[in-house]
Amino acid sequence: MVDMKDLVSLCKRRGIIFQSSEVYGGVGSVWDYGPVGVELKNNVKRAWWKANVYSRSDMVGLDASILMHPKTWEASGHVASFADLLVDCKKCKKRFREDKLKGKKCPECGGGLTDSRRFNLMFKTAIGSVEGQSTTIHLRPETAQGIFLNFPNVLNASRKKLPFGIAQTGKAFRNEITTGNFTFRCREFEQMEIEYFVRPEEDQKWYDYWVNERFNWYINLGIDKKNLKLRPHEKDELAHYAKSCHDIEYNFPFGWSELEGIANRTDFDLKQHALISGKELVYFDEETKKNIVPYVIEPSGGVDRAVLAFLIDSYNVEKVKSQKRTVLKLHKDLAPIKAAVFPLLRNRPEIVEMAQKIVKDLAGDRYVVYDDTASIGRLYRRQDEIGTPYCITVDVQSLDDKKVTVRDRDSMEQDRISADKLESALIEKLKEA
Ligand code: ATP
């Protein structure tokens, strides 16, 4: 398995992930996605949207805002209980989450620990332009509540019948205490959440369905099954709103850890918001002519954690002709760049021109790049390191036979393909498993 140090270094070198505000020394647990990383992240979100919205008739999308009415977080229980219990070491002053400690001593230096204190993880800010008259509001710590508050709006607008879901991706913020492990635990991160509304008596059926569905999503996108497992929550571990919860865990280099949680949130949230707002948040059942409050099954995953797992799982180091080759064997749907085009000789204008025309023809619907800044071997290695499935080389012979060499990332086999058939060939190749 990849050493995290090697992965972090590759991410920086190849423009996948950078530390935020690095020139000022950085901000803890906040990360920026570079030119290659932003593509990977967008592809992960797109694959999620395709599987959960476009491929289904029982799901619609939403993009709710980060700032929400302060009452939201009172109703949801976040003001009262979205907190960690913290202890400080009296000797080395380090801070720890009490629930993660094994004994009563500091795990770093063995010093004594203070009593625990509650620390709310929500970031506070102020809304309103007049100093002194502003109101405290929070940056959302999860995207889910934006879905619950829009339940009646979406229902009216989409006329969906139970069961149906609302899907959303978006930023969430948590002032995490115990950080580290690269992008696994960030203070600003992105979630991909579904709230799937069902008849209360059908909750278990849909819960089981979504656990299975979400587990398979990672496998279909190339994660090795042996690196994934499902972990049911113990009763004393369940969140205040949940009847049951399963975590999908990934075998990270730092241990098995949560990628996504699937929870049965019952009717807790809709009822809470109805109670505090005084508005009805119900579904009118045409058959019984009665209002019902649906139960909610929530698959809630992190984009950043998914990206990290895809990077780790696809990272391979191979020996090729006694040389080391680092290659990200990413699923083609996730690969940031779909093809890279090189001129074998960059001092031959006709070759450069032909290569640039190929880029122009192939780009637009997919990300295709041109590169002539190194020798062909180096160019291949660079693209392997960021998981580009195909490299296309234009050589002297191409000028005569109008064919180019297409090299496969994984097998490293090369094909000669007519330049005018390149786009259809690439489309077919990108669909192949
Ligand atoms: P953890 O126990 O690791 O703190 P959690 O159980 O609090 O996570 P949830 O509230 O269930 O997490 O959030 C749903 C998903 O959002 C998680 O499965 C994870 O993928 C993602 N997520 C939560 N917190 C973070 C974070 N600080 N950084 C990155 N992703 C996060």
PDB file of N, CA and C in Angstrom, residues 41-133:
ATOM      1  N   LYS A  41     -11.731  15.663  -8.683  1.00  0.00           N
ATOM      2  CA  LYS A  41     -12.833  15.930  -7.748  1.00  0.00           C
ATOM      3  C   LYS A  41     -14.151  16.121  -8.517  1.00  0.00           C
ATOM      4  N   ASN A  42     -14.112  16.887  -9.589  1.00  0.00           N
ATOM      5  CA  ASN A  42     -15.328  17.073 -10.392  1.00  0.00           C
ATOM      6  C   ASN A  42     -15.809  15.747 -10.979  1.00  0.00           C
ATOM      7  N   ASN A  43     -14.858  14.895 -11.386  1.00  0.00           N
ATOM      8  CA  ASN A  43     -15.257  13.607 -11.964  1.00  0.00           C
ATOM      9  C   ASN A  43     -15.904  12.697 -10.922  1.00  0.00           C
ATOM     10  N   VAL A  44     -15.400  12.775  -9.687  1.00  0.00           N
ATOM     11  CA  VAL A  44     -16.008  11.981  -8.603  1.00  0.00           C
ATOM     12  C   VAL A  44     -17.442  12.453  -8.372  1.00  0.00           C
ATOM     13  N   LYS A  45     -17.619  13.772  -8.325  1.00  0.00           N
ATOM     14  CA  LYS A  45     -18.972  14.311  -8.103  1.00  0.00           C
ATOM     15  C   LYS A  45     -19.888  13.971  -9.285  1.00  0.00           C
ATOM     16  N   ARG A  46     -19.324  14.048 -10.491  1.00  0.00           N
ATOM     17  CA  ARG A  46     -20.125  13.742 -11.689  1.00  0.00           C
ATOM     18  C   ARG A  46     -20.550  12.279 -11.687  1.00  0.00           C
ATOM     19  N   ALA A  47     -19.629  11.387 -11.316  1.00  0.00           N
ATOM     20  CA  ALA A  47     -19.958   9.950 -11.283  1.00  0.00           C
ATOM     21  C   ALA A  47     -21.050   9.687 -10.241  1.00  0.00           C
ATOM     22  N   TRP A  48     -20.973  10.408  -9.142  1.00  0.00           N
ATOM     23  CA  TRP A  48     -21.987  10.256  -8.079  1.00  0.00           C
ATOM     24  C   TRP A  48     -23.347  10.764  -8.571  1.00  0.00           C
ATOM     25  N   TRP A  49     -23.321  11.915  -9.242  1.00  0.00           N
ATOM     26  CA  TRP A  49     -24.563  12.520  -9.744  1.00  0.00           C
ATOM     27  C   TRP A  49     -25.188  11.625 -10.820  1.00  0.00           C
ATOM     28  N   LYS A  50     -24.319  11.077 -11.690  1.00  0.00           N
ATOM     29  CA  LYS A  50     -24.799  10.208 -12.768  1.00  0.00           C
ATOM     30  C   LYS A  50     -25.491   8.970 -12.176  1.00  0.00           C
ATOM     31  N   ALA A  51     -24.839   8.358 -11.180  1.00  0.00           N
ATOM     32  CA  ALA A  51     -25.402   7.131 -10.599  1.00  0.00           C
ATOM     33  C   ALA A  51     -26.667   7.419  -9.800  1.00  0.00           C
ATOM     34  N   ASN A  52     -26.705   8.561  -9.125  1.00  0.00           N
ATOM     35  CA  ASN A  52     -27.795   8.784  -8.168  1.00  0.00           C
ATOM     36  C   ASN A  52     -28.902   9.713  -8.656  1.00  0.00           C
ATOM     37  N   VAL A  53     -28.616  10.513  -9.684  1.00  0.00           N
ATOM     38  CA  VAL A  53     -29.673  11.402 -10.196  1.00  0.00           C
ATOM     39  C   VAL A  53     -30.051  10.994 -11.629  1.00  0.00           C
ATOM     40  N   TYR A  54     -29.107  11.085 -12.564  1.00  0.00           N
ATOM     41  CA  TYR A  54     -29.442  10.850 -13.978  1.00  0.00           C
ATOM     42  C   TYR A  54     -29.904   9.415 -14.256  1.00  0.00           C
ATOM     43  N   SER A  55     -29.377   8.445 -13.511  1.00  0.00           N
ATOM     44  CA  SER A  55     -29.727   7.047 -13.815  1.00  0.00           C
ATOM     45  C   SER A  55     -31.007   6.602 -13.123  1.00  0.00           C
ATOM     46  N   ARG A  56     -31.684   7.517 -12.430  1.00  0.00           N
ATOM     47  CA  ARG A  56     -32.865   7.095 -11.664  1.00  0.00           C
ATOM     48  C   ARG A  56     -34.016   8.056 -11.930  1.00  0.00           C
ATOM     49  N   SER A  57     -35.229   7.541 -11.779  1.00  0.00           N
ATOM     50  CA  SER A  57     -36.369   8.436 -11.967  1.00  0.00           C
ATOM     51  C   SER A  57     -36.937   8.887 -10.621  1.00  0.00           C
ATOM     52  N   ASP A  58     -36.352   8.362  -9.524  1.00  0.00           N
ATOM     53  CA  ASP A  58     -36.897   8.686  -8.200  1.00  0.00           C
ATOM     54  C   ASP A  58     -35.998   9.669  -7.434  1.00  0.00           C
ATOM     55  N   MET A  59     -35.176  10.434  -8.175  1.00  0.00           N
ATOM     56  CA  MET A  59     -34.257  11.350  -7.479  1.00  0.00           C
ATOM     57  C   MET A  59     -34.208  12.689  -8.209  1.00  0.00           C
ATOM     58  N   VAL A  60     -34.148  13.760  -7.444  1.00  0.00           N
ATOM     59  CA  VAL A  60     -33.929  15.084  -8.045  1.00  0.00           C
ATOM     60  C   VAL A  60     -32.771  15.753  -7.304  1.00  0.00           C
ATOM     61  N   GLY A  61     -32.191  16.752  -7.945  1.00  0.00           N
ATOM     62  CA  GLY A  61     -31.039  17.427  -7.354  1.00  0.00           C
ATOM     63  C   GLY A  61     -31.414  18.724  -6.653  1.00  0.00           C
ATOM     64  N   LEU A  62     -30.454  19.266  -5.900  1.00  0.00           N
ATOM     65  CA  LEU A  62     -30.659  20.519  -5.185  1.00  0.00           C
ATOM     66  C   LEU A  62     -29.292  21.155  -4.945  1.00  0.00           C
ATOM     67  N   ASP A  63     -29.274  22.491  -4.865  1.00  0.00           N
ATOM     68  CA  ASP A  63     -28.049  23.181  -4.473  1.00  0.00           C
ATOM     69  C   ASP A  63     -28.441  24.254  -3.467  1.00  0.00           C
ATOM     70  N   ALA A  64     -28.496  23.876  -2.210  1.00  0.00           N
ATOM     71  CA  ALA A  64     -28.906  24.802  -1.146  1.00  0.00           C
ATOM     72  C   ALA A  64     -27.698  25.610  -0.673  1.00  0.00           C
ATOM     73  N   SER A  65     -27.970  26.731  -0.017  1.00  0.00           N
ATOM     74  CA  SER A  65     -26.854  27.596   0.383  1.00  0.00           C
ATOM     75  C   SER A  65     -26.189  27.135   1.679  1.00  0.00           C
ATOM     76  N   ILE A  66     -24.994  27.671   1.868  1.00  0.00           N
ATOM     77  CA  ILE A  66     -24.192  27.311   3.046  1.00  0.00           C
ATOM     78  C   ILE A  66     -24.736  28.005   4.289  1.00  0.00           C
ATOM     79  N   LEU A  67     -25.169  29.245   4.123  1.00  0.00           N
ATOM     80  CA  LEU A  67     -25.717  30.003   5.262  1.00  0.00           C
ATOM     81  C   LEU A  67     -27.202  29.689   5.393  1.00  0.00           C
ATOM     82  N   MET A  68     -27.605  29.377   6.597  1.00  0.00           N
ATOM     83  CA  MET A  68     -29.017  29.027   6.813  1.00  0.00           C
ATOM     84  C   MET A  68     -29.530  29.716   8.067  1.00  0.00           C
ATOM     85  N   HIS A  69     -30.835  29.777   8.181  1.00  0.00           N
ATOM     86  CA  HIS A  69     -31.444  30.433   9.340  1.00  0.00           C
ATOM     87  C   HIS A  69     -30.909  29.810  10.639  1.00  0.00           C
ATOM     88  N   PRO A  70     -30.548  30.656  11.626  1.00  0.00           N
ATOM     89  CA  PRO A  70     -29.957  30.112  12.857  1.00  0.00           C
ATOM     90  C   PRO A  70     -30.821  29.044  13.550  1.00  0.00           C
ATOM     91  N   LYS A  71     -32.111  29.144  13.377  1.00  0.00           N
ATOM     92  CA  LYS A  71     -32.998  28.162  14.042  1.00  0.00           C
ATOM     93  C   LYS A  71     -32.783  26.742  13.499  1.00  0.00           C
ATOM     94  N   THR A  72     -32.276  26.679  12.244  1.00  0.00           N
ATOM     95  CA  THR A  72     -32.023  25.363  11.634  1.00  0.00           C
ATOM     96  C   THR A  72     -31.223  24.470  12.569  1.00  0.00           C
ATOM     97  N   TRP A  73     -30.160  25.063  13.114  1.00  0.00           N
ATOM     98  CA  TRP A  73     -29.195  24.251  13.882  1.00  0.00           C
ATOM     99  C   TRP A  73     -29.660  24.005  15.309  1.00  0.00           C
ATOM    100  N   GLU A  74     -30.627  24.826  15.763  1.00  0.00           N
ATOM    101  CA  GLU A  74     -31.259  24.510  17.053  1.00  0.00           C
ATOM    102  C   GLU A  74     -32.167  23.305  16.857  1.00  0.00           C
ATOM    103  N   ALA A  75     -32.967  23.371  15.790  1.00  0.00           N
ATOM    104  CA  ALA A  75     -33.916  22.286  15.529  1.00  0.00           C
ATOM    105  C   ALA A  75     -33.198  20.966  15.264  1.00  0.00           C
ATOM    106  N   SER A  76     -32.115  21.025  14.514  1.00  0.00           N
ATOM    107  CA  SER A  76     -31.427  19.780  14.125  1.00  0.00           C
ATOM    108  C   SER A  76     -30.677  19.140  15.292  1.00  0.00           C
ATOM    109  N   GLY A  77     -30.462  19.922  16.341  1.00  0.00           N
ATOM    110  CA  GLY A  77     -29.728  19.394  17.497  1.00  0.00           C
ATOM    111  C   GLY A  77     -28.252  19.742  17.459  1.00  0.00           C
ATOM    112  N   HIS A  78     -27.804  20.443  16.404  1.00  0.00           N
ATOM    113  CA  HIS A  78     -26.366  20.731  16.294  1.00  0.00           C
ATOM    114  C   HIS A  78     -25.871  21.727  17.337  1.00  0.00           C
ATOM    115  N   VAL A  79     -26.721  22.700  17.713  1.00  0.00           N
ATOM    116  CA  VAL A  79     -26.265  23.686  18.708  1.00  0.00           C
ATOM    117  C   VAL A  79     -26.038  22.982  20.045  1.00  0.00           C
ATOM    118  N   ALA A  80     -26.957  22.084  20.377  1.00  0.00           N
ATOM    119  CA  ALA A  80     -26.843  21.421  21.678  1.00  0.00           C
ATOM    120  C   ALA A  80     -25.823  20.289  21.676  1.00  0.00           C
ATOM    121  N   SER A  81     -25.738  19.555  20.557  1.00  0.00           N
ATOM    122  CA  SER A  81     -24.946  18.329  20.701  1.00  0.00           C
ATOM    123  C   SER A  81     -23.906  18.053  19.614  1.00  0.00           C
ATOM    124  N   PHE A  82     -23.655  19.022  18.716  1.00  0.00           N
ATOM    125  CA  PHE A  82     -22.617  18.749  17.723  1.00  0.00           C
ATOM    126  C   PHE A  82     -21.276  19.162  18.305  1.00  0.00           C
ATOM    127  N   ALA A  83     -20.862  18.389  19.292  1.00  0.00           N
ATOM    128  CA  ALA A  83     -19.678  18.786  20.045  1.00  0.00           C
ATOM    129  C   ALA A  83     -18.832  17.565  20.344  1.00  0.00           C
ATOM    130  N   ASP A  84     -17.548  17.804  20.479  1.00  0.00           N
ATOM    131  CA  ASP A  84     -16.649  16.756  20.943  1.00  0.00           C
ATOM    132  C   ASP A  84     -16.259  17.063  22.382  1.00  0.00           C
ATOM    133  N   LEU A  85     -15.985  16.018  23.158  1.00  0.00           N
ATOM    134  CA  LEU A  85     -15.448  16.231  24.506  1.00  0.00           C
ATOM    135  C   LEU A  85     -13.926  16.237  24.384  1.00  0.00           C
ATOM    136  N   LEU A  86     -13.341  17.330  24.874  1.00  0.00           N
ATOM    137  CA  LEU A  86     -11.894  17.495  24.720  1.00  0.00           C
ATOM    138  C   LEU A  86     -11.165  17.442  26.043  1.00  0.00           C
ATOM    139  N   VAL A  87      -9.970  16.878  25.999  1.00  0.00           N
ATOM    140  CA  VAL A  87      -9.101  16.947  27.185  1.00  0.00           C
ATOM    141  C   VAL A  87      -7.748  17.497  26.750  1.00  0.00           C
ATOM    142  N   ASP A  88      -7.088  18.198  27.668  1.00  0.00           N
ATOM    143  CA  ASP A  88      -5.748  18.720  27.383  1.00  0.00           C
ATOM    144  C   ASP A  88      -4.736  17.986  28.250  1.00  0.00           C
ATOM    145  N   CYS A  89      -3.529  17.828  27.692  1.00  0.00           N
ATOM    146  CA  CYS A  89      -2.463  17.253  28.512  1.00  0.00           C
ATOM    147  C   CYS A  89      -1.873  18.380  29.357  1.00  0.00           C
ATOM    148  N   LYS A  90      -1.772  18.147  30.663  1.00  0.00           N
ATOM    149  CA  LYS A  90      -1.262  19.204  31.552  1.00  0.00           C
ATOM    150  C   LYS A  90       0.227  19.451  31.313  1.00  0.00           C
ATOM    151  N   LYS A  91       0.927  18.428  30.778  1.00  0.00           N
ATOM    152  CA  LYS A  91       2.371  18.555  30.601  1.00  0.00           C
ATOM    153  C   LYS A  91       2.718  19.133  29.215  1.00  0.00           C
ATOM    154  N   CYS A  92       2.325  18.439  28.153  1.00  0.00           N
ATOM    155  CA  CYS A  92       2.757  18.896  26.815  1.00  0.00           C
ATOM    156  C   CYS A  92       1.724  19.795  26.137  1.00  0.00           C
ATOM    157  N   LYS A  93       0.564  19.987  26.807  1.00  0.00           N
ATOM    158  CA  LYS A  93      -0.480  20.924  26.341  1.00  0.00           C
ATOM    159  C   LYS A  93      -1.198  20.470  25.062  1.00  0.00           C
ATOM    160  N   LYS A  94      -0.926  19.256  24.620  1.00  0.00           N
ATOM    161  CA  LYS A  94      -1.627  18.777  23.421  1.00  0.00           C
ATOM    162  C   LYS A  94      -3.093  18.493  23.758  1.00  0.00           C
ATOM    163  N   ARG A  95      -3.936  18.577  22.725  1.00  0.00           N
ATOM    164  CA  ARG A  95      -5.383  18.431  22.932  1.00  0.00           C
ATOM    165  C   ARG A  95      -5.889  17.158  22.237  1.00  0.00           C
ATOM    166  N   PHE A  96      -6.781  16.471  22.901  1.00  0.00           N
ATOM    167  CA  PHE A  96      -7.286  15.198  22.336  1.00  0.00           C
ATOM    168  C   PHE A  96      -8.786  15.091  22.488  1.00  0.00           C
ATOM    169  N   ARG A  97      -9.390  14.271  21.593  1.00  0.00           N
ATOM    170  CA  ARG A  97     -10.806  13.936  21.743  1.00  0.00           C
ATOM    171  C   ARG A  97     -10.900  12.802  22.756  1.00  0.00           C
ATOM    172  N   GLU A  98     -11.737  13.001  23.778  1.00  0.00           N
ATOM    173  CA  GLU A  98     -11.812  12.010  24.852  1.00  0.00           C
ATOM    174  C   GLU A  98     -12.232  10.637  24.318  1.00  0.00           C
ATOM    175  N   ASP A  99     -13.158  10.662  23.332  1.00  0.00           N
ATOM    176  CA  ASP A  99     -13.660   9.372  22.835  1.00  0.00           C
ATOM    177  C   ASP A  99     -12.618   8.589  22.036  1.00  0.00           C
ATOM    178  N   LYS A 100     -11.521   9.238  21.650  1.00  0.00           N
ATOM    179  CA  LYS A 100     -10.494   8.527  20.867  1.00  0.00           C
ATOM    180  C   LYS A 100      -9.345   8.025  21.762  1.00  0.00           C
ATOM    181  N   LEU A 101      -9.384   8.396  23.062  1.00  0.00           N
ATOM    182  CA  LEU A 101      -8.278   8.012  23.952  1.00  0.00           C
ATOM    183  C   LEU A 101      -8.484   6.605  24.504  1.00  0.00           C
ATOM    184  N   LYS A 102      -7.363   5.891  24.677  1.00  0.00           N
ATOM    185  CA  LYS A 102      -7.487   4.534  25.215  1.00  0.00           C
ATOM    186  C   LYS A 102      -7.385   4.552  26.742  1.00  0.00           C
ATOM    187  N   GLY A 103      -6.467   5.327  27.318  1.00  0.00           N
ATOM    188  CA  GLY A 103      -6.306   5.345  28.771  1.00  0.00           C
ATOM    189  C   GLY A 103      -6.566   6.730  29.347  1.00  0.00           C
ATOM    190  N   LYS A 104      -6.095   6.952  30.563  1.00  0.00           N
ATOM    191  CA  LYS A 104      -6.338   8.227  31.241  1.00  0.00           C
ATOM    192  C   LYS A 104      -5.108   9.135  31.198  1.00  0.00           C
ATOM    193  N   LYS A 105      -4.092   8.701  30.443  1.00  0.00           N
ATOM    194  CA  LYS A 105      -2.849   9.477  30.334  1.00  0.00           C
ATOM    195  C   LYS A 105      -2.682  10.002  28.901  1.00  0.00           C
ATOM    196  N   CYS A 106      -1.841  11.046  28.770  1.00  0.00           N
ATOM    197  CA  CYS A 106      -1.555  11.603  27.453  1.00  0.00           C
ATOM    198  C   CYS A 106      -0.869  10.549  26.575  1.00  0.00           C
ATOM    199  N   PRO A 107      -1.411  10.261  25.379  1.00  0.00           N
ATOM    200  CA  PRO A 107      -0.789   9.243  24.534  1.00  0.00           C
ATOM    201  C   PRO A 107       0.565   9.683  23.964  1.00  0.00           C
ATOM    202  N   GLU A 108       0.861  10.982  24.022  1.00  0.00           N
ATOM    203  CA  GLU A 108       2.129  11.486  23.463  1.00  0.00           C
ATOM    204  C   GLU A 108       3.254  11.452  24.499  1.00  0.00           C
ATOM    205  N   CYS A 109       2.961  12.005  25.723  1.00  0.00           N
ATOM    206  CA  CYS A 109       4.056  12.126  26.692  1.00  0.00           C
ATOM    207  C   CYS A 109       3.757  11.444  28.024  1.00  0.00           C
ATOM    208  N   GLY A 110       2.562  10.872  28.147  1.00  0.00           N
ATOM    209  CA  GLY A 110       2.230  10.171  29.388  1.00  0.00           C
ATOM    210  C   GLY A 110       1.810  11.095  30.521  1.00  0.00           C
ATOM    211  N   GLY A 111       1.703  12.399  30.249  1.00  0.00           N
ATOM    212  CA  GLY A 111       1.306  13.366  31.286  1.00  0.00           C
ATOM    213  C   GLY A 111      -0.143  13.211  31.705  1.00  0.00           C
ATOM    214  N   GLY A 112      -0.515  13.903  32.798  1.00  0.00           N
ATOM    215  CA  GLY A 112      -1.892  13.852  33.283  1.00  0.00           C
ATOM    216  C   GLY A 112      -2.811  14.687  32.393  1.00  0.00           C
ATOM    217  N   LEU A 113      -4.095  14.359  32.392  1.00  0.00           N
ATOM    218  CA  LEU A 113      -5.046  15.052  31.522  1.00  0.00           C
ATOM    219  C   LEU A 113      -6.040  15.880  32.333  1.00  0.00           C
ATOM    220  N   THR A 114      -6.494  16.974  31.752  1.00  0.00           N
ATOM    221  CA  THR A 114      -7.518  17.804  32.405  1.00  0.00           C
ATOM    222  C   THR A 114      -8.877  17.096  32.312  1.00  0.00           C
ATOM    223  N   ASP A 115      -9.869  17.615  33.046  1.00  0.00           N
ATOM    224  CA  ASP A 115     -11.229  17.110  32.863  1.00  0.00           C
ATOM    225  C   ASP A 115     -11.674  17.489  31.461  1.00  0.00           C
ATOM    226  N   SER A 116     -12.678  16.792  30.948  1.00  0.00           N
ATOM    227  CA  SER A 116     -13.094  17.093  29.578  1.00  0.00           C
ATOM    228  C   SER A 116     -14.011  18.318  29.506  1.00  0.00           C
ATOM    229  N   ARG A 117     -13.918  19.005  28.371  1.00  0.00           N
ATOM    230  CA  ARG A 117     -14.784  20.165  28.116  1.00  0.00           C
ATOM    231  C   ARG A 117     -15.466  19.956  26.775  1.00  0.00           C
ATOM    232  N   ARG A 118     -16.667  20.521  26.633  1.00  0.00           N
ATOM    233  CA  ARG A 118     -17.383  20.369  25.357  1.00  0.00           C
ATOM    234  C   ARG A 118     -16.903  21.434  24.380  1.00  0.00           C
ATOM    235  N   PHE A 119     -16.752  21.053  23.143  1.00  0.00           N
ATOM    236  CA  PHE A 119     -16.314  21.992  22.117  1.00  0.00           C
ATOM    237  C   PHE A 119     -17.201  21.823  20.901  1.00  0.00           C
ATOM    238  N   ASN A 120     -17.992  22.855  20.597  1.00  0.00           N
ATOM    239  CA  ASN A 120     -18.889  22.746  19.438  1.00  0.00           C
ATOM    240  C   ASN A 120     -18.095  22.910  18.146  1.00  0.00           C
ATOM    241  N   LEU A 121     -18.367  22.050  17.185  1.00  0.00           N
ATOM    242  CA  LEU A 121     -17.559  22.010  15.962  1.00  0.00           C
ATOM    243  C   LEU A 121     -18.018  22.994  14.888  1.00  0.00           C
ATOM    244  N   MET A 122     -19.132  23.700  15.140  1.00  0.00           N
ATOM    245  CA  MET A 122     -19.630  24.597  14.090  1.00  0.00           C
ATOM    246  C   MET A 122     -18.855  25.923  14.078  1.00  0.00           C
ATOM    247  N   PHE A 123     -18.544  26.393  12.875  1.00  0.00           N
ATOM    248  CA  PHE A 123     -17.913  27.711  12.718  1.00  0.00           C
ATOM    249  C   PHE A 123     -18.996  28.775  12.838  1.00  0.00           C
ATOM    250  N   LYS A 124     -18.680  29.820  13.611  1.00  0.00           N
ATOM    251  CA  LYS A 124     -19.646  30.916  13.750  1.00  0.00           C
ATOM    252  C   LYS A 124     -19.227  32.085  12.883  1.00  0.00           C
ATOM    253  N   THR A 125     -20.215  32.770  12.338  1.00  0.00           N
ATOM    254  CA  THR A 125     -19.930  34.035  11.684  1.00  0.00           C
ATOM    255  C   THR A 125     -21.130  34.962  11.931  1.00  0.00           C
ATOM    256  N   ALA A 126     -21.075  36.158  11.360  1.00  0.00           N
ATOM    257  CA  ALA A 126     -22.158  37.104  11.622  1.00  0.00           C
ATOM    258  C   ALA A 126     -22.810  37.500  10.309  1.00  0.00           C
ATOM    259  N   ILE A 127     -24.112  37.687  10.349  1.00  0.00           N
ATOM    260  CA  ILE A 127     -24.831  38.121   9.149  1.00  0.00           C
ATOM    261  C   ILE A 127     -25.415  39.504   9.426  1.00  0.00           C
ATOM    262  N   GLY A 128     -25.406  40.383   8.428  1.00  0.00           N
ATOM    263  CA  GLY A 128     -25.895  41.750   8.633  1.00  0.00           C
ATOM    264  C   GLY A 128     -24.741  42.715   8.540  1.00  0.00           C
ATOM    265  N   SER A 129     -25.003  43.895   7.954  1.00  0.00           N
ATOM    266  CA  SER A 129     -23.901  44.799   7.663  1.00  0.00           C
ATOM    267  C   SER A 129     -23.648  45.812   8.771  1.00  0.00           C
ATOM    268  N   VAL A 130     -24.580  45.957   9.707  1.00  0.00           N
ATOM    269  CA  VAL A 130     -24.383  46.965  10.751  1.00  0.00           C
ATOM    270  C   VAL A 130     -23.755  46.324  11.987  1.00  0.00           C
ATOM    271  N   GLU A 131     -22.588  46.845  12.336  1.00  0.00           N
ATOM    272  CA  GLU A 131     -21.866  46.326  13.494  1.00  0.00           C
ATOM    273  C   GLU A 131     -22.774  46.445  14.728  1.00  0.00           C
ATOM    274  N   GLY A 132     -22.825  45.400  15.520  1.00  0.00           N
ATOM    275  CA  GLY A 132     -23.647  45.459  16.741  1.00  0.00           C
ATOM    276  C   GLY A 132     -25.079  45.013  16.500  1.00  0.00           C
ATOM    277  N   GLN A 133     -25.512  45.069  15.231  1.00  0.00           N
ATOM    278  CA  GLN A 133     -26.890  44.630  14.972  1.00  0.00           C
ATOM    279  C   GLN A 133     -26.901  43.338  14.160  1.00  0.00           C
TER     280      GLN A 133
END
